[in-house]
Amino acid sequence: MSKVVIIGAGGVGGVVTHKCAQLPEVFSEIVLASRTEKKCKAIAAQLERPIKTAQVDADNVAELTTLLEQEKPDLVINVALPYQDLTIMDACLAAGVDYLDTANYEPLDTAKFEYKWQWAYQDKFKQAGLTALLGSGFDPGATNVFTAYIAKHYFDEIHELDIIDVNGGDHGYPFATNFNPEINIREVTAECRHWENDNFVTTPAMSKKASFTCPEQVGTYSIYRMYHEELESLTKHFPTLKRAQFWMSFGESYLKHLEVLGNVGMTGIEPIEFQGQQIVPIQFLKALLPDPSTLGPRTKGKTCIGVVVKGIKEGKEKIVYLYNIKDHQDCYQEVQSQAISYTTGVPAMIGAKMMLEGKWKQPGVWNIEQFDPDPFMEDMNKYGLPWKVVELDSFDLDG
Ligand code: NDP
């Protein structure tokens, strides 16, 4: 019987709240807190059991600490924005509460996608006897656990990793992002980095393209190599990796809009002065775009996210592919959300469950692949994200 405070009432926050509410035997009390409390109340109204809601500015450590001291939760699930990670970690330390998130800390003024700021909290959490679990979404999150599971059960040594994130869903808008537009656009416009022979190699954004055919008739999609934060932790925790790459599918229309918006400066993160006011172009753009949490009823099609690992077992080379396929409309039926928020929110709930059940509890700051993948993988099958594993004869995205 445990109490959680969920911070952030956006697309992902909605799913996490639904999924936690479905498991009263684990999450016996739920508080959903966010900057705009009416969004918390709207989510609460969709649920079959009562939860508490609260208004909080998670940038303000003192305000959040007061809320945590009042509520005394066992765990904070941070699904606000990456900008709040450090202030929420500080408040957790001040109030003596465990911490979980789904995205690495980002400074407002530079797109970095680095763990160093959060890894620097290792000693503080250890000394406080508190656990911080980083990156418990889908990617990062499930993809890290998939990699750990494959390394544990299929290989003596893993050498190559390709994380492939295909969204075959269509929301009918010429341009919209499936999760927070600011974070999404920062991610896809950043320079690409991939791991090659013990180093990160930098290439221009979207400069490497491949074609990937998903299993189970999901379709064939153009995927683009890009940097994604789990590459940093996975190459650190699996040092035998000689190459690691992350790929994401994008449609023609999305890329064309992004190119034009980039060319005219609308994706910039530096403030500009406009009629006496400081405006950050990408934040203004966010205000114009559809809210990702409203895409649920319109999005049709499937996501297919998985990892391909090459390595050695008993002296022989092998290739293993582990993936999940999820239908956007099925997600909408269950939790009134599209599959991108769903595939992030379910692993956040499962990571929280692992911590609250004591399966993943160890003072310090940990990336998700550092814990035993088996109980998490079992729960993925139970709580809406079933996966399959297949051995491949060949695999090549360079061809
Ligand atoms: P949204 O923009 O839909 O939601 C963010 C929520 O956080 C909003 O409700 C917002 O409040 C709230 N918020 C923002 N700032 C504060 C603050 N200072 N104090 C309190 N609340 C605040 O984002 P998503 O739900 O799409 O994404 C949530 C997180 O999940 C992000 O960190 C994102 O990077 C991560 N993510 C991770 C993925 C993964 O697979 N690992 C995939 C997709 C997302 P308001 O409503 O007032 O704006």
mmCIF file of N, CA, C and O and ligand atoms in Angstrom, residues 7-13 34-36 39 56-59 79-82 84 102-103 137-140 178-180 183 286 291-292 340 344, ligand 1:
data_model
loop_
_atom_site.group_PDB
_atom_site.id
_atom_site.type_symbol
_atom_site.label_atom_id
_atom_site.label_comp_id
_atom_site.label_asym_id
_atom_site.label_seq_id
_atom_site.Cartn_x
_atom_site.Cartn_y
_atom_site.Cartn_z
ATOM 1 N N ILE A 7 3.711 14.329 -10.833
ATOM 2 C CA ILE A 7 3.826 15.756 -11.186
ATOM 3 C C ILE A 7 3.793 15.905 -12.700
ATOM 4 O O ILE A 7 4.617 15.313 -13.419
ATOM 5 N N GLY A 8 2.830 16.705 -13.190
ATOM 6 C CA GLY A 8 2.674 16.924 -14.630
ATOM 7 C C GLY A 8 1.367 16.331 -15.109
ATOM 8 O O GLY A 8 1.165 15.117 -15.013
ATOM 9 N N ALA A 9 0.466 17.178 -15.607
ATOM 10 C CA ALA A 9 -0.852 16.700 -16.059
ATOM 11 C C ALA A 9 -0.972 16.852 -17.569
ATOM 12 O O ALA A 9 -1.986 17.300 -18.091
ATOM 13 N N GLY A 10 0.089 16.485 -18.291
ATOM 14 C CA GLY A 10 0.051 16.517 -19.753
ATOM 15 C C GLY A 10 -0.349 15.155 -20.298
ATOM 16 O O GLY A 10 -1.011 14.363 -19.604
ATOM 17 N N GLY A 11 0.067 14.889 -21.561
ATOM 18 C CA GLY A 11 -0.289 13.630 -22.210
ATOM 19 C C GLY A 11 0.194 12.436 -21.402
ATOM 20 O O GLY A 11 -0.568 11.492 -21.130
ATOM 21 N N VAL A 12 1.458 12.462 -20.985
ATOM 22 C CA VAL A 12 2.029 11.318 -20.261
ATOM 23 C C VAL A 12 1.432 11.242 -18.851
ATOM 24 O O VAL A 12 1.058 10.154 -18.380
ATOM 25 N N GLY A 13 1.298 12.392 -18.202
ATOM 26 C CA GLY A 13 0.734 12.416 -16.850
ATOM 27 C C GLY A 13 -0.656 11.784 -16.807
ATOM 28 O O GLY A 13 -0.991 11.061 -15.856
ATOM 29 N N SER A 34 0.141 19.637 -10.694
ATOM 30 C CA SER A 34 0.725 20.245 -11.877
ATOM 31 C C SER A 34 0.592 21.762 -11.777
ATOM 32 O O SER A 34 -0.026 22.283 -10.844
ATOM 33 N N ARG A 35 1.187 22.429 -12.775
ATOM 34 C CA ARG A 35 1.153 23.895 -12.775
ATOM 35 C C ARG A 35 -0.283 24.398 -12.892
ATOM 36 O O ARG A 35 -0.683 25.357 -12.263
ATOM 37 N N THR A 36 -1.083 23.719 -13.735
ATOM 38 C CA THR A 36 -2.470 24.135 -13.953
ATOM 39 C C THR A 36 -3.391 23.066 -13.353
ATOM 40 O O THR A 36 -3.553 21.988 -13.929
ATOM 41 N N LYS A 39 -6.207 21.023 -15.221
ATOM 42 C CA LYS A 39 -5.849 19.863 -16.058
ATOM 43 C C LYS A 39 -5.789 18.581 -15.214
ATOM 44 O O LYS A 39 -6.129 17.502 -15.687
ATOM 45 N N VAL A 56 0.931 23.025 -8.237
ATOM 46 C CA VAL A 56 2.302 23.227 -7.770
ATOM 47 C C VAL A 56 3.165 23.741 -8.920
ATOM 48 O O VAL A 56 2.961 23.358 -10.068
ATOM 49 N N ASP A 57 4.080 24.645 -8.568
ATOM 50 C CA ASP A 57 5.085 25.045 -9.551
ATOM 51 C C ASP A 57 6.353 24.262 -9.224
ATOM 52 O O ASP A 57 7.042 24.552 -8.244
ATOM 53 N N ALA A 58 6.650 23.271 -10.056
ATOM 54 C CA ALA A 58 7.770 22.369 -9.766
ATOM 55 C C ALA A 58 9.128 23.026 -10.004
ATOM 56 O O ALA A 58 10.160 22.427 -9.709
ATOM 57 N N ASP A 59 9.139 24.254 -10.540
ATOM 58 C CA ASP A 59 10.410 24.992 -10.625
ATOM 59 C C ASP A 59 10.787 25.552 -9.253
ATOM 60 O O ASP A 59 11.913 25.987 -9.053
ATOM 61 N N VAL A 79 6.527 13.515 -14.367
ATOM 62 C CA VAL A 79 6.202 13.553 -15.794
ATOM 63 C C VAL A 79 5.817 14.981 -16.194
ATOM 64 O O VAL A 79 4.940 15.206 -17.010
ATOM 65 N N ALA A 80 6.491 15.943 -15.538
ATOM 66 C CA ALA A 80 6.405 17.341 -15.991
ATOM 67 C C ALA A 80 7.407 17.453 -17.149
ATOM 68 O O ALA A 80 7.501 16.548 -17.970
ATOM 69 N N LEU A 81 8.169 18.499 -17.225
ATOM 70 C CA LEU A 81 9.106 18.633 -18.352
ATOM 71 C C LEU A 81 10.547 18.426 -17.871
ATOM 72 O O LEU A 81 10.821 18.569 -16.671
ATOM 73 N N PRO A 82 11.467 18.116 -18.785
ATOM 74 C CA PRO A 82 12.853 17.856 -18.365
ATOM 75 C C PRO A 82 13.488 19.037 -17.621
ATOM 76 O O PRO A 82 14.419 18.849 -16.855
ATOM 77 N N GLN A 84 12.354 20.557 -15.189
ATOM 78 C CA GLN A 84 12.052 20.499 -13.748
ATOM 79 C C GLN A 84 12.780 19.360 -13.026
ATOM 80 O O GLN A 84 12.651 19.217 -11.816
ATOM 81 N N THR A 102 11.130 10.307 -16.674
ATOM 82 C CA THR A 102 11.135 9.648 -17.988
ATOM 83 C C THR A 102 12.023 10.375 -18.994
ATOM 84 O O THR A 102 12.064 9.991 -20.162
ATOM 85 N N ALA A 103 12.682 11.445 -18.579
ATOM 86 C CA ALA A 103 13.508 12.213 -19.520
ATOM 87 C C ALA A 103 14.617 12.912 -18.756
ATOM 88 O O ALA A 103 14.395 13.361 -17.624
ATOM 89 N N GLY A 137 10.510 5.721 -19.221
ATOM 90 C CA GLY A 137 9.431 5.867 -20.209
ATOM 91 C C GLY A 137 9.566 4.729 -21.209
ATOM 92 O O GLY A 137 9.888 3.607 -20.825
ATOM 93 N N PHE A 138 9.342 5.016 -22.516
ATOM 94 C CA PHE A 138 9.605 3.932 -23.485
ATOM 95 C C PHE A 138 11.002 4.064 -24.050
ATOM 96 O O PHE A 138 11.798 3.135 -23.992
ATOM 97 N N ASP A 139 11.295 5.258 -24.615
ATOM 98 C CA ASP A 139 12.678 5.433 -25.061
ATOM 99 C C ASP A 139 13.135 6.830 -24.684
ATOM 100 O O ASP A 139 12.776 7.764 -25.389
ATOM 101 N N PRO A 140 13.911 7.001 -23.611
ATOM 102 C CA PRO A 140 14.486 5.948 -22.778
ATOM 103 C C PRO A 140 13.442 5.263 -21.895
ATOM 104 O O PRO A 140 12.394 5.823 -21.612
ATOM 105 N N ASN A 178 3.804 14.413 -31.248
ATOM 106 C CA ASN A 178 3.086 13.438 -30.428
ATOM 107 C C ASN A 178 3.351 13.592 -28.946
ATOM 108 O O ASN A 178 2.679 12.998 -28.129
ATOM 109 N N PHE A 179 4.405 14.311 -28.600
ATOM 110 C CA PHE A 179 4.568 14.673 -27.198
ATOM 111 C C PHE A 179 5.023 16.118 -27.169
ATOM 112 O O PHE A 179 5.085 16.764 -28.219
ATOM 113 N N ASN A 180 5.296 16.643 -26.000
ATOM 114 C CA ASN A 180 5.592 18.064 -25.845
ATOM 115 C C ASN A 180 6.383 18.625 -27.033
ATOM 116 O O ASN A 180 7.512 18.202 -27.291
ATOM 117 N N ILE A 183 10.127 19.851 -26.560
ATOM 118 C CA ILE A 183 11.128 18.800 -26.333
ATOM 119 C C ILE A 183 11.319 18.004 -27.618
ATOM 120 O O ILE A 183 12.436 17.698 -28.040
ATOM 121 N N LYS A 286 4.913 26.303 -29.921
ATOM 122 C CA LYS A 286 4.153 25.320 -29.114
ATOM 123 C C LYS A 286 2.719 25.790 -28.883
ATOM 124 O O LYS A 286 1.773 25.006 -28.941
ATOM 125 N N ASP A 291 -2.338 20.555 -29.052
ATOM 126 C CA ASP A 291 -1.853 19.985 -27.794
ATOM 127 C C ASP A 291 -1.771 18.461 -27.984
ATOM 128 O O ASP A 291 -2.764 17.828 -28.345
ATOM 129 N N PRO A 292 -0.595 17.855 -27.736
ATOM 130 C CA PRO A 292 -0.454 16.409 -27.963
ATOM 131 C C PRO A 292 -1.503 15.586 -27.229
ATOM 132 O O PRO A 292 -1.918 14.529 -27.714
ATOM 133 N N ILE A 340 1.741 7.324 -28.099
ATOM 134 C CA ILE A 340 3.044 7.856 -27.676
ATOM 135 C C ILE A 340 3.018 8.143 -26.174
ATOM 136 O O ILE A 340 3.924 7.753 -25.429
ATOM 137 N N THR A 344 4.795 5.726 -23.065
ATOM 138 C CA THR A 344 5.670 6.368 -22.073
ATOM 139 C C THR A 344 5.101 6.172 -20.663
ATOM 140 O O THR A 344 5.835 5.877 -19.720
HETATM 141 P P1 NDP B 1 3.115 17.906 -21.829
HETATM 142 O O1 NDP B 1 3.653 19.196 -22.272
HETATM 143 O O2 NDP B 1 1.873 17.345 -22.434
HETATM 144 O O3 NDP B 1 2.867 17.923 -20.242
HETATM 145 C C1 NDP B 1 3.766 18.482 -19.344
HETATM 146 C C2 NDP B 1 3.005 18.809 -18.076
HETATM 147 O O4 NDP B 1 3.938 19.311 -17.106
HETATM 148 C C3 NDP B 1 1.947 19.881 -18.274
HETATM 149 O O5 NDP B 1 0.784 19.515 -17.595
HETATM 150 C C4 NDP B 1 2.596 21.116 -17.651
HETATM 151 O O6 NDP B 1 1.721 22.022 -17.070
HETATM 152 C C5 NDP B 1 3.397 20.475 -16.540
HETATM 153 N N1 NDP B 1 4.444 21.400 -16.126
HETATM 154 C C6 NDP B 1 5.318 22.087 -16.896
HETATM 155 N N2 NDP B 1 6.087 22.879 -16.143
HETATM 156 C C7 NDP B 1 5.683 22.688 -14.867
HETATM 157 C C8 NDP B 1 6.085 23.242 -13.633
HETATM 158 N N3 NDP B 1 7.059 24.144 -13.545
HETATM 159 N N4 NDP B 1 5.457 22.835 -12.512
HETATM 160 C C9 NDP B 1 4.453 21.922 -12.562
HETATM 161 N N5 NDP B 1 4.035 21.373 -13.716
HETATM 162 C C10 NDP B 1 4.639 21.744 -14.850
HETATM 163 O O7 NDP B 1 4.308 16.845 -21.957
HETATM 164 P P2 NDP B 1 4.201 15.256 -22.141
HETATM 165 O O8 NDP B 1 3.184 14.718 -21.207
HETATM 166 O O9 NDP B 1 4.146 14.946 -23.568
HETATM 167 O O10 NDP B 1 5.657 14.818 -21.611
HETATM 168 C C11 NDP B 1 5.922 14.717 -20.219
HETATM 169 C C12 NDP B 1 7.360 14.234 -20.019
HETATM 170 O O11 NDP B 1 7.521 12.952 -20.606
HETATM 171 C C13 NDP B 1 8.416 15.143 -20.685
HETATM 172 O O12 NDP B 1 9.519 15.234 -19.810
HETATM 173 C C14 NDP B 1 8.817 14.360 -21.921
HETATM 174 O O13 NDP B 1 10.140 14.658 -22.321
HETATM 175 C C15 NDP B 1 8.709 12.944 -21.390
HETATM 176 N N6 NDP B 1 8.560 11.941 -22.463
HETATM 177 C C16 NDP B 1 9.332 10.820 -22.378
HETATM 178 C C17 NDP B 1 9.226 9.844 -23.339
HETATM 179 C C18 NDP B 1 9.988 8.576 -23.200
HETATM 180 O O14 NDP B 1 9.685 7.626 -23.918
HETATM 181 N N7 NDP B 1 10.946 8.459 -22.315
HETATM 182 C C19 NDP B 1 8.340 9.998 -24.510
HETATM 183 C C20 NDP B 1 7.489 11.168 -24.452
HETATM 184 C C21 NDP B 1 7.627 12.117 -23.467
HETATM 185 P P3 NDP B 1 0.776 23.033 -17.943
HETATM 186 O O15 NDP B 1 -0.356 22.149 -18.308
HETATM 187 O O16 NDP B 1 0.423 24.111 -17.017
HETATM 188 O O17 NDP B 1 1.619 23.460 -19.119
#
